[in-house]
Tab-separated table of C-alpha atoms in Angstrom:
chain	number	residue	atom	x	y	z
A	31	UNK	CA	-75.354	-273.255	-118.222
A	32	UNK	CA	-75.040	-270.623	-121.292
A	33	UNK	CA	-71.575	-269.525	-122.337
A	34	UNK	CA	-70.861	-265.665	-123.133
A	35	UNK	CA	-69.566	-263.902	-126.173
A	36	UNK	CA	-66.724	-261.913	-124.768
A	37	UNK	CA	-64.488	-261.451	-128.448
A	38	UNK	CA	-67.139	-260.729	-130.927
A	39	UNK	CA	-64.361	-261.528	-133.865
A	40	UNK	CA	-67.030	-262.561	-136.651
A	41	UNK	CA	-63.969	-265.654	-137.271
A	42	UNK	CA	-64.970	-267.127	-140.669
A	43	UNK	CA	-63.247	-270.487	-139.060
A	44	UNK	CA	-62.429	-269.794	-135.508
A	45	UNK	CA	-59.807	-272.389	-134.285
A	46	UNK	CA	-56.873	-273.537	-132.453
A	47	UNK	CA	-57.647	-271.564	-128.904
A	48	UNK	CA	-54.959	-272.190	-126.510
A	49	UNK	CA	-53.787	-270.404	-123.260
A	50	UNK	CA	-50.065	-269.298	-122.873
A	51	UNK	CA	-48.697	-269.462	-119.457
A	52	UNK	CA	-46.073	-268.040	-120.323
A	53	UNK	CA	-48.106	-264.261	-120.228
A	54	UNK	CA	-51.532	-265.335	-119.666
A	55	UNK	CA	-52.936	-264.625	-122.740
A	56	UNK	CA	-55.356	-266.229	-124.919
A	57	UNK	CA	-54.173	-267.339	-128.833
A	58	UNK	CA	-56.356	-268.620	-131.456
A	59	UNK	CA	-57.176	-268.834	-135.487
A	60	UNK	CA	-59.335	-267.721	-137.827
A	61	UNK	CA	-58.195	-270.421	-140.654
A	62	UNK	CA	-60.233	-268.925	-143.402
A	63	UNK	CA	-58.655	-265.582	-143.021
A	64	UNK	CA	-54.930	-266.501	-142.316
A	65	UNK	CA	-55.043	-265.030	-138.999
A	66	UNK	CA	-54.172	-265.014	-134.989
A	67	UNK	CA	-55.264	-263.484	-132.469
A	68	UNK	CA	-54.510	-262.371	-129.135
A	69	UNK	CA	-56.896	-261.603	-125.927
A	70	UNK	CA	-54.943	-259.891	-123.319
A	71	UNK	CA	-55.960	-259.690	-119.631
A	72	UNK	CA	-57.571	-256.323	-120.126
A	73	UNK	CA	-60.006	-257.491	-122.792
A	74	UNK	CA	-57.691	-255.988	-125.479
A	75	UNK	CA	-57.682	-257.836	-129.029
A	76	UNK	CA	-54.524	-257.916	-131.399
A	77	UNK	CA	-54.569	-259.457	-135.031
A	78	UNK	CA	-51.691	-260.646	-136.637
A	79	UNK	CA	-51.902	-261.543	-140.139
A	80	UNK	CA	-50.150	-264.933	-141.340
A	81	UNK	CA	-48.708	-266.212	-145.099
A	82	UNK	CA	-50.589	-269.391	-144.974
A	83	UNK	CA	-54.013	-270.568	-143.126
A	84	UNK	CA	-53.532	-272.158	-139.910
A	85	UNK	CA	-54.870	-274.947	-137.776
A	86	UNK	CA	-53.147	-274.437	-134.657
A	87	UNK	CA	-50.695	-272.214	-132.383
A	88	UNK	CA	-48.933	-273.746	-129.761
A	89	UNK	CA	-46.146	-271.932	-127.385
A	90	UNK	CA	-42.721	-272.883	-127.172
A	91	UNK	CA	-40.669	-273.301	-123.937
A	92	UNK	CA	-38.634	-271.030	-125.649
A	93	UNK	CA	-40.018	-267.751	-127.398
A	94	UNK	CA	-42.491	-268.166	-130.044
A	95	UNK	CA	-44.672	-270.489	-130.786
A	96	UNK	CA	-45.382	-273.724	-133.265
A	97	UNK	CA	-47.598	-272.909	-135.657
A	98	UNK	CA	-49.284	-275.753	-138.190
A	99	UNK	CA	-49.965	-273.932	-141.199
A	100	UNK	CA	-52.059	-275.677	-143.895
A	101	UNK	CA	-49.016	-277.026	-145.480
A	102	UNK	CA	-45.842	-277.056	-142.914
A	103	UNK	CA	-45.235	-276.868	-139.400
A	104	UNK	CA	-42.955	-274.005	-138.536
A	105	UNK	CA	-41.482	-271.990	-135.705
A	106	UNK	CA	-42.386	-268.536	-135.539
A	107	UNK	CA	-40.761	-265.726	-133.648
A	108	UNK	CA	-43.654	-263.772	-130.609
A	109	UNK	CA	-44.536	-261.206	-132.997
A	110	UNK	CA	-45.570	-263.656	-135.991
A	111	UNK	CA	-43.161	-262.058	-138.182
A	112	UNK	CA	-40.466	-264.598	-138.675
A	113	UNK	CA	-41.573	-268.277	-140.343
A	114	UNK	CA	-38.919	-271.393	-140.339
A	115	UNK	CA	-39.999	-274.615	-141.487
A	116	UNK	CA	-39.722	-277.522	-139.915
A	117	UNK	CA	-41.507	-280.074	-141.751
A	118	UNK	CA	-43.863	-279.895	-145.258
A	119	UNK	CA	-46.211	-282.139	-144.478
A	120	UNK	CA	-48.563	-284.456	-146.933
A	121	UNK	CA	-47.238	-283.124	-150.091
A	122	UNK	CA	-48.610	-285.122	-152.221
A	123	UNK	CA	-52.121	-284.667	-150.707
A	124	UNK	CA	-52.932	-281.270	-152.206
A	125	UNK	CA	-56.769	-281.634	-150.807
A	126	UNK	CA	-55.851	-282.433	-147.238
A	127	UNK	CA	-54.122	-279.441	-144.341
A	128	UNK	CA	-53.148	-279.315	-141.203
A	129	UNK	CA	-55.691	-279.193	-138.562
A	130	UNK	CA	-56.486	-279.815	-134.864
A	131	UNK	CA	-52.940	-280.371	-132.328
A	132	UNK	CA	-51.803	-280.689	-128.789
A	133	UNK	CA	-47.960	-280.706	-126.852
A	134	UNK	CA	-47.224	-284.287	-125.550
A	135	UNK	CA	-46.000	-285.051	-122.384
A	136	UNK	CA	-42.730	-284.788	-124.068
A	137	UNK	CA	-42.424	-282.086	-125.529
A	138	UNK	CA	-43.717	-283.080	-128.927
A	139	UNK	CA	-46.621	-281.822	-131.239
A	140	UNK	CA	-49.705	-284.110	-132.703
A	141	UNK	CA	-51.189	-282.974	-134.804
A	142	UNK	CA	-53.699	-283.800	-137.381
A	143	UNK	CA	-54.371	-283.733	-141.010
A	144	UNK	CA	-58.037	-282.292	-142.851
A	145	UNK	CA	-59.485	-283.852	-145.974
A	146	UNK	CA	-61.356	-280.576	-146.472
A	147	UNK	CA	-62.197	-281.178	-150.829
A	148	UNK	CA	-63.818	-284.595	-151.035
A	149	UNK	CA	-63.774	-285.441	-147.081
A	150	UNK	CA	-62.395	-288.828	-147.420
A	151	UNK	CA	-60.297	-291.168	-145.267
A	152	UNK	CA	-57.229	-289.674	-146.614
A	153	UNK	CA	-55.994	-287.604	-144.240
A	154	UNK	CA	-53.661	-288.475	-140.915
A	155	UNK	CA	-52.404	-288.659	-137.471
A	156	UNK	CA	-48.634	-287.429	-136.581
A	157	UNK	CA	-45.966	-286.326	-133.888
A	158	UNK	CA	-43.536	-284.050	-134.601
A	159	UNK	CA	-40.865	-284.589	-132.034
A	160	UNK	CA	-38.674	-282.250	-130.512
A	161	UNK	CA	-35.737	-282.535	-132.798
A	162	UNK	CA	-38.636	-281.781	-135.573
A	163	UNK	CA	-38.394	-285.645	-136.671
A	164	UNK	CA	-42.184	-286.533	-138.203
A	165	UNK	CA	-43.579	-289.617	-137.620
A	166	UNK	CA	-47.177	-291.470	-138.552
A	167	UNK	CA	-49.577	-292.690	-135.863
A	168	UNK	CA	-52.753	-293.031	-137.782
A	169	UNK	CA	-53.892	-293.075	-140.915
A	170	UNK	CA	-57.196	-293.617	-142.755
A	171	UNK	CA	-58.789	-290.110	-141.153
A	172	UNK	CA	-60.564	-287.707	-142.435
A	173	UNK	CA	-61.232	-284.662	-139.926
A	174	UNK	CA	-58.510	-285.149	-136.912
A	175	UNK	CA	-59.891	-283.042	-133.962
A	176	UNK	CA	-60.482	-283.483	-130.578
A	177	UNK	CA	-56.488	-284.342	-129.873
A	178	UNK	CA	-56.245	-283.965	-126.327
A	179	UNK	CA	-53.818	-285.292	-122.625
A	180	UNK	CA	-54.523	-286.893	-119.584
A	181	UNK	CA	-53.234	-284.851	-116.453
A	182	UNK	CA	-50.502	-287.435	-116.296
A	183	UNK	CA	-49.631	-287.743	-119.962
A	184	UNK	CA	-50.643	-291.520	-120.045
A	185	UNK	CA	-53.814	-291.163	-122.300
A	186	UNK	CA	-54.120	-289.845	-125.750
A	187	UNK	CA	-57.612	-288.592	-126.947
A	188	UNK	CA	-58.226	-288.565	-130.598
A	189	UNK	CA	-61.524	-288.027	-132.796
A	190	UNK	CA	-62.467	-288.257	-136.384
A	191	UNK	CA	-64.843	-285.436	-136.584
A	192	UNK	CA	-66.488	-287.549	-139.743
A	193	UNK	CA	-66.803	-290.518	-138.053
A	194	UNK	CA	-67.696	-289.462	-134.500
A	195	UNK	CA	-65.822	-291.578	-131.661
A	196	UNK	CA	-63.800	-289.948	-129.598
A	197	UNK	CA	-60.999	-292.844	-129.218
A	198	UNK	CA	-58.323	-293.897	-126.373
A	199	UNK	CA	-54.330	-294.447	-126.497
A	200	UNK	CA	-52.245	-295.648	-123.485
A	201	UNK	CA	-48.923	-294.243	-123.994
A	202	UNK	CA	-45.739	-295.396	-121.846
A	203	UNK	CA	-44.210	-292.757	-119.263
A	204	UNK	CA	-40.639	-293.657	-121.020
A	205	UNK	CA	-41.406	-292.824	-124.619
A	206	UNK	CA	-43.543	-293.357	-127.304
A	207	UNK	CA	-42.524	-296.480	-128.476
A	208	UNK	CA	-45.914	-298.589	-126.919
A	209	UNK	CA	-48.963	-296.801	-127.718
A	210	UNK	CA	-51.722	-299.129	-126.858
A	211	UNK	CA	-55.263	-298.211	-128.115
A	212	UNK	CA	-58.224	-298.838	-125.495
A	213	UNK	CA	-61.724	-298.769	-124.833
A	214	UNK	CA	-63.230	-295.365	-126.363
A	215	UNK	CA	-64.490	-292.723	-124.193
A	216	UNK	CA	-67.626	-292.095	-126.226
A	217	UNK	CA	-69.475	-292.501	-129.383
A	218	UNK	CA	-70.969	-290.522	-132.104
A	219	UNK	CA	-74.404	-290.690	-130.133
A	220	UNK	CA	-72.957	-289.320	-126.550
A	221	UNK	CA	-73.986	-285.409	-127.404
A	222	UNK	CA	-75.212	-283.100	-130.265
A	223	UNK	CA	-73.593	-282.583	-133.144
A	224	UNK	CA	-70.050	-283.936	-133.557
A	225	UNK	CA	-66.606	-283.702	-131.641
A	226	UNK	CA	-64.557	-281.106	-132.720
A	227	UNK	CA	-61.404	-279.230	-130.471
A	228	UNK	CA	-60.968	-280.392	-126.780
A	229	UNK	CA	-59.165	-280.464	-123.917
A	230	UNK	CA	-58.638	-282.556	-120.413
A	231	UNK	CA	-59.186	-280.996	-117.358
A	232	UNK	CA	-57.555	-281.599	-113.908
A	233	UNK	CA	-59.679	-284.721	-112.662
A	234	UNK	CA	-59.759	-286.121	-116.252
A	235	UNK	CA	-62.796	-284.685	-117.512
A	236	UNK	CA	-62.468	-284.116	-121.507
A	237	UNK	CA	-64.194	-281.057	-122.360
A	238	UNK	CA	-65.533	-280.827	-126.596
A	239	UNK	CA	-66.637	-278.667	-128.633
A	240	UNK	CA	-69.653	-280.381	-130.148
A	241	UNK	CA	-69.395	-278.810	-133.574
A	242	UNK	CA	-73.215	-278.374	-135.184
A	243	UNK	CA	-74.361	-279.163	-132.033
A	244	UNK	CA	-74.554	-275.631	-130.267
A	245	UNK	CA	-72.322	-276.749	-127.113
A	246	UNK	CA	-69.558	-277.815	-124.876
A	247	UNK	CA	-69.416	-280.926	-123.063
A	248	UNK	CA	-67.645	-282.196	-120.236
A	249	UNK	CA	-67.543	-286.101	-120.687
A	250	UNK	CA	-66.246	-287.973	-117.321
A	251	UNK	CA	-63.328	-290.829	-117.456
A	252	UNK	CA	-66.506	-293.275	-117.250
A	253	UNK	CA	-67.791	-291.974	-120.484
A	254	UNK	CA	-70.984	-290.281	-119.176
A	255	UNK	CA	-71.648	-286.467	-119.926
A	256	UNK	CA	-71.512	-284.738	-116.683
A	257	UNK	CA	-71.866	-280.982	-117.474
A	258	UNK	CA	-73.355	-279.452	-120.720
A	259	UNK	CA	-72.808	-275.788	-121.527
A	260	UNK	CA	-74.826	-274.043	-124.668
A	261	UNK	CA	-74.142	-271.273	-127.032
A	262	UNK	CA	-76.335	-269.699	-129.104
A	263	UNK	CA	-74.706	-270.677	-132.387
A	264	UNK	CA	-74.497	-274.375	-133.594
A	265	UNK	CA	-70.686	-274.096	-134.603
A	266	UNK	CA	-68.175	-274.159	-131.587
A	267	UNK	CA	-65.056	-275.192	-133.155
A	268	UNK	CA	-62.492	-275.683	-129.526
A	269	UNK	CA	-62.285	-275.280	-126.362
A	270	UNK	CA	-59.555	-274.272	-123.675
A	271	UNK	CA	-58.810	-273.602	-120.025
A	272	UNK	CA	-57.694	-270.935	-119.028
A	273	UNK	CA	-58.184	-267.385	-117.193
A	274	UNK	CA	-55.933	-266.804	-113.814
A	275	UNK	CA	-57.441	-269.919	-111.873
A	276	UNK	CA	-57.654	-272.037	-114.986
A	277	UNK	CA	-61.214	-271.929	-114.435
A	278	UNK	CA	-62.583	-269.867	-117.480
A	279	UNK	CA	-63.744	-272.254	-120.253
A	280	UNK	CA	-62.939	-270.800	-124.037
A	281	UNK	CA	-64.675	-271.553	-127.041
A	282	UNK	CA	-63.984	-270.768	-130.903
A	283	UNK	CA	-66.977	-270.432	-133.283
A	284	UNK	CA	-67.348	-270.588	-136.630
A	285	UNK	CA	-69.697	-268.559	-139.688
A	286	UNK	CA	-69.057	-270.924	-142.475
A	287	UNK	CA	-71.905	-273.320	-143.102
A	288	UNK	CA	-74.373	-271.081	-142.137
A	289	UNK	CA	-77.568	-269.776	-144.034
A	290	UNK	CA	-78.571	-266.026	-144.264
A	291	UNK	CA	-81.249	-266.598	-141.502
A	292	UNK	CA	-79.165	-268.616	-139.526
A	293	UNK	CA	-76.778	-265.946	-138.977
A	294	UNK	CA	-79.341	-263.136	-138.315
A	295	UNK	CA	-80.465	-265.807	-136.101
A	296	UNK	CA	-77.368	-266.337	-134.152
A	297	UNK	CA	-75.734	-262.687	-134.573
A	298	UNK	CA	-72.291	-263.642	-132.614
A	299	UNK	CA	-71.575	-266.872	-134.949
A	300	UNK	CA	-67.898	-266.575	-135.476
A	301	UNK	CA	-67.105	-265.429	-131.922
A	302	UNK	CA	-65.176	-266.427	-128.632
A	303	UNK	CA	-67.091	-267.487	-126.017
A	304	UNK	CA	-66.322	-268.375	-122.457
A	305	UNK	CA	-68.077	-270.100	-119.312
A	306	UNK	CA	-66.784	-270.588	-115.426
A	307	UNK	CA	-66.228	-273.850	-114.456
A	308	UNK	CA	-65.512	-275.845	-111.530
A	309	UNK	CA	-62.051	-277.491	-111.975
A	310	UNK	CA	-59.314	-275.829	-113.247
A	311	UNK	CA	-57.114	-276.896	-116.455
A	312	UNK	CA	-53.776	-279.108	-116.384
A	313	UNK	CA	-50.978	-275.831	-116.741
A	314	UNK	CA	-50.288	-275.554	-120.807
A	315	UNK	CA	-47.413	-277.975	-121.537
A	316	UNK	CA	-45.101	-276.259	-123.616
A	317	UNK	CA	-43.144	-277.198	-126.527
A	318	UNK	CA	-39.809	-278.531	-127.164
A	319	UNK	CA	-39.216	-278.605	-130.520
């Protein structure tokens, strides 16, 4: 199966894509260029301009949306016009931003930091809560990606891009004051390239964007690839469900990292891409904070 450009964006660093329930629209980043944007039903595009990069957009159960600029989370009003801090995050790190993030089962945010200077083990895992509190759940990473939820909110999914494994965490239905790593779901070796953005599907399935490896995979609770879909650039960045049935897979793309003839090669580098699948998404879980 071949995914189709259907936003062709150019993104310097497409990121971040998530679906809103809340108006069935599609949000996602262009890091590089301090941007969001905004696929509406109709195929329309809107671009709103931000004061910092960002790694991720996530809605709110009440207007607006979170938004993990490089150096902060903040809440920001529907129209990205209005910033308010909630946390400065890794201060002292000046080499290292936000990156990759997903809404817990409670209403939280984890969310990931990004060596991006000397890509070393310096960067982080962390949960913002929703009274904004910040707390530490890893450290010793250097690209966080790939955070992800189980349909039930007992399993955490968590990769270091630079290191490859796409690891497990039992969390407790009461809180999250047991978080019990397990078994991994797969290693470097399970697909091309290496894991980037994902997310869970409704039997469990974790779909990733294989970053450098020109595709999306769809890796089964047992750890075995069961679908593979390609695109014809080597730099999907993440992936979402969406579309009215929650059956339209999204992916973000990237141009950095790419030679002259590797772009004339793969013209649409940079774009969003989708694909049909066969089992819907778990509805967005919206944040608290």
């Amino acid at each position: 199966m071949t995914a189709t450009c259907v936003v062709d964006c150019r993104n310097t660093l497409g990121e971040g894509c998530v679906w809103d329930p809340r108006d069935g629209r599609l949000y996602w980043t262009d890091i590089a260029e301090s941007r969001i944007y905004r696929l509406d039903a109709n195929g329309a595009v809107t671009v709103f301009p931000l004061p910092e990069r960002a790694g991720f957009v996530l809605p709110r159960s009440r207007p607006g949306f979170v938004i993990g600029l490089a150096s902060r989370i903040a809440i920001c009003d529907p129209a990205f016009q209005v910033f308010e801090t909630v946390a400065l995050i890794e201060e002292g790190l000046p080499q290292t931003r936000v990156n990759d993030a997903a809404v817990d089962p409670f209403g939280g945010v984890v969310f990931g930091t990004f060596d991006e200077r000397g890509r070393k083990p310096v960067a982080a895992l962390y949960r913002c809560s929703p009274e904004g509190d910040i707390s530490q759940l890893l450290s010793g990473v250097t690209i966080s990606n790939g955070i992800a939820f189980s349909p039930g909110g007992d399993m955490m999914y968590f990769a270091d891009t630079h290191e490859g494994t796409i690891r497990r965490f039992h969390i407790s239905s009461l809180s999250w004051e047991n978080v019990t790593e397990v078994a991994p779901l797969a290693g470097p070796e399970v697909a091309a390239g290496r894991p980037d953005g994902a997310v869970v599907d409704a039997e469990g399935g974790y779909w990733n964007a294989r970053v450098w490896g020109g595709c999306l995979v769809r890796i089964a609770p047992d750890g075995t690839v069961s679908e593979t879909i390609a695109l014809p650039t080597k730099g999907p960045t993440c992936v979402m469900l969406g579309g009215r049935d929650g059956r339209t897979l999204y992916a973000t793309t990237l141009r950095v990292m790419h030679t002259d003839d590797e772009l004339r090669a793969a013209p649409f580098a940079g774009g969003l891409f989708a694909a049909p699948v066969k089992v819907p998404g778990v509805p967005q879980r919206l944040a608290a904070l």
